[in-house]
């Protein structure tokens, strides 16, 4: 399987190691932070380690901004599948990864000269979107469908509050620009 690498901004992102090397990584994350920040970081680190285990060799980055209380995992997987070059297929794949009550929002962009898509799905507090009731938006899930070095690459941000998603999407897209694929 091809291997992804990235050059994320270390002020916000940390490469999640495999569990065998997690102790040193977690200690570095915690540093001399206040107790409440340490508790949030420990939970975010554990969830990121679980994402790494579930990614089957994918690249997982932990976004940790304790001051803003914004924590997220960005999971990236390079596949052997053919690249997607049509928005409809990208939307179908992303919708399968991030189901929601409403039609996802799709933004096309170009990455390394190839088409790519950010697909954001809104998640409400309860009930289907078409039930005539008012719903409170509780979270946003985001998937990225892109081509790197002729391979289909899929990235997914963990669900975030709407405000958190805006910040994390911008920071994730900075990471995506640095992606490289190695066979």
C-alpha positions as a printed Julia matrix, in Angstrom:
183×3 Matrix{Float64}:
   0.0    0.0     0.0
   1.33   3.47   -0.8
   2.5    5.57    2.14
   1.46   9.17    2.75
   3.6   11.84    4.32
   2.74  15.39    5.3
   4.39  18.47    6.75
   1.77  19.83    9.16
   2.14  23.0    11.2
   3.5   21.69   14.54
   1.76  24.52   16.39
  -1.54  22.68   15.83
  -0.87  19.2    14.45
   0.93  16.17   15.76
   1.57  12.93   13.9
  -0.16  10.12   15.78
   2.23   7.19   16.28
   1.29   3.56   16.57
   0.26   2.52   20.06
   3.68   0.98   20.79
   5.24   4.46   20.62
   2.35   6.4    22.15
   3.71   6.94   25.67
   6.46   9.37   24.63
   4.09  11.14   22.25
   1.42  11.63   24.93
   3.99  12.92   27.45
   5.21  15.45   24.88
   1.63  16.56   24.22
   0.89  17.07   27.9
   4.04  18.98   28.76
   3.41  21.35   31.67
  -0.17  22.15   30.73
  -2.87  22.8    33.35
  -4.82  19.77   34.59
  -8.01  20.54   32.63
  -6.05  20.84   29.37
  -4.23  17.6    30.16
  -7.53  15.76   30.61
  -8.81  16.99   27.24
  -5.5   16.17   25.57
  -5.5   12.64   27.02
  -8.98  11.99   25.65
  -8.09  13.48   22.24
  -4.88  11.44   22.14
  -6.72   8.2    22.94
  -9.36   8.85   20.27
  -6.6    9.66   17.77
  -4.77   6.44   18.62
  -8.0    4.53   18.02
  -8.37   6.3    14.66
  -4.79   5.3    13.8
  -5.51   1.66   14.64
  -8.71   1.72   12.57
  -7.02   3.38    9.58
  -5.12   0.21    8.64
  -1.83   1.93    7.91
  -3.21   5.37    7.19
  -1.76   8.63    8.39
  -3.48  10.23   11.39
  -2.81  13.71   12.69
  -4.08  15.1    15.97
  -5.13  18.74   15.93
  -4.7   20.09   19.44
  -5.36  23.7    20.29
  -5.9   23.58   24.08
  -6.34  27.34   24.41
  -9.25  27.29   21.95
 -10.36  23.88   23.28
 -10.33  22.52   19.74
  -9.28  18.91   19.28
  -9.72  16.82   16.13
  -8.25  13.88   14.29
  -7.48  14.05   10.59
  -7.28  10.55    9.15
  -5.76  10.14    5.67
  -5.72   6.94    3.64
  -4.13   6.36    0.24
  -5.86   3.6    -1.7
  -5.15   1.41   -4.68
  -8.45   2.54   -6.22
  -8.69   4.63   -9.35
  -8.74   8.37   -8.71
 -12.13  10.05   -8.71
 -12.44  12.79  -11.3
 -16.17  13.55  -11.14
 -17.89  15.51   -8.38
 -20.86  13.09   -8.28
 -18.63  10.13   -7.46
 -16.74  12.15   -4.85
 -20.03  13.14   -3.24
 -21.25   9.53   -3.2
 -18.05   8.31   -1.53
 -18.02  11.13    1.02
 -21.73  10.67    1.8
 -21.04   7.01    2.58
 -18.28   8.09    4.99
 -20.22  10.92    6.62
 -23.99  10.37    6.53
 -26.17  13.21    7.71
 -29.7   14.53    7.72
 -29.12  17.09    4.97
 -27.57  17.09    1.54
 -23.8   17.54    1.98
 -22.06  20.74    0.92
 -19.44  20.14   -1.77
 -16.56  22.48   -2.54
 -14.27  21.63   -5.44
 -10.64  22.73   -5.4
  -7.43  21.66   -7.11
  -4.6   19.95   -5.32
  -1.31  19.28   -7.11
  -3.11  20.04  -10.4
  -5.87  17.46   -9.91
  -9.51  17.97   -8.89
 -10.33  17.45   -5.21
 -13.44  17.92   -3.1
 -14.29  18.94    0.44
 -17.62  17.42    1.43
 -19.18  18.75    4.64
 -22.19  17.11    6.23
 -24.35  18.79    8.83
 -25.6   16.78   11.79
 -28.62  17.97   13.78
 -29.81  17.33   17.3
 -32.66  15.01   16.36
 -35.02  13.94   13.61
 -34.81  14.03    9.84
 -34.24  17.34    8.09
 -37.54  17.17    6.23
 -39.87  16.72    9.24
 -40.88  20.4     9.3
 -39.34  20.97   12.72
 -36.56  23.34   13.67
 -33.31  21.52   14.35
 -30.18  22.7    16.09
 -27.01  22.01   14.2
 -24.75  20.06   16.55
 -21.79  19.02   14.44
 -20.15  19.03   11.06
 -18.33  16.08    9.53
 -15.86  16.71    6.75
 -14.36  14.38    4.17
 -11.81  15.18    1.47
 -11.61  13.21   -1.75
  -8.46  13.85   -3.78
  -5.83  12.47   -6.11
  -2.19  12.39   -5.08
   0.4   10.93   -7.46
  -2.34   9.2    -9.47
  -3.91   7.52   -6.42
  -7.22   8.06   -4.67
  -6.65   9.59   -1.24
  -9.44  10.04    1.28
  -9.2   12.21    4.38
 -11.72  12.62    7.15
 -11.9   15.06   10.03
 -13.54  13.91   13.22
 -16.97  15.5    13.87
 -16.7   19.01   15.25
 -18.9   21.86   16.39
 -19.78  24.17   13.48
 -17.36  26.87   14.7
 -14.62  24.31   15.34
 -15.13  22.78   11.9
 -14.45  26.11   10.19
 -11.1   26.44   11.95
 -10.1   22.79   11.57
 -11.03  22.7     7.87
  -8.78  25.68    7.13
  -5.91  24.09    9.07
  -6.51  20.66    7.49
  -6.41  22.16    4.01
  -2.98  23.61    4.8
  -1.87  20.05    5.62
  -3.4   18.64    2.43
  -1.22  20.97    0.36
   1.86  19.27    1.83
   0.82  15.67    1.14
   3.18  13.39   -0.72
   2.74   9.76   -1.68
   5.54   7.21   -1.64
   5.29   3.7    -3.06
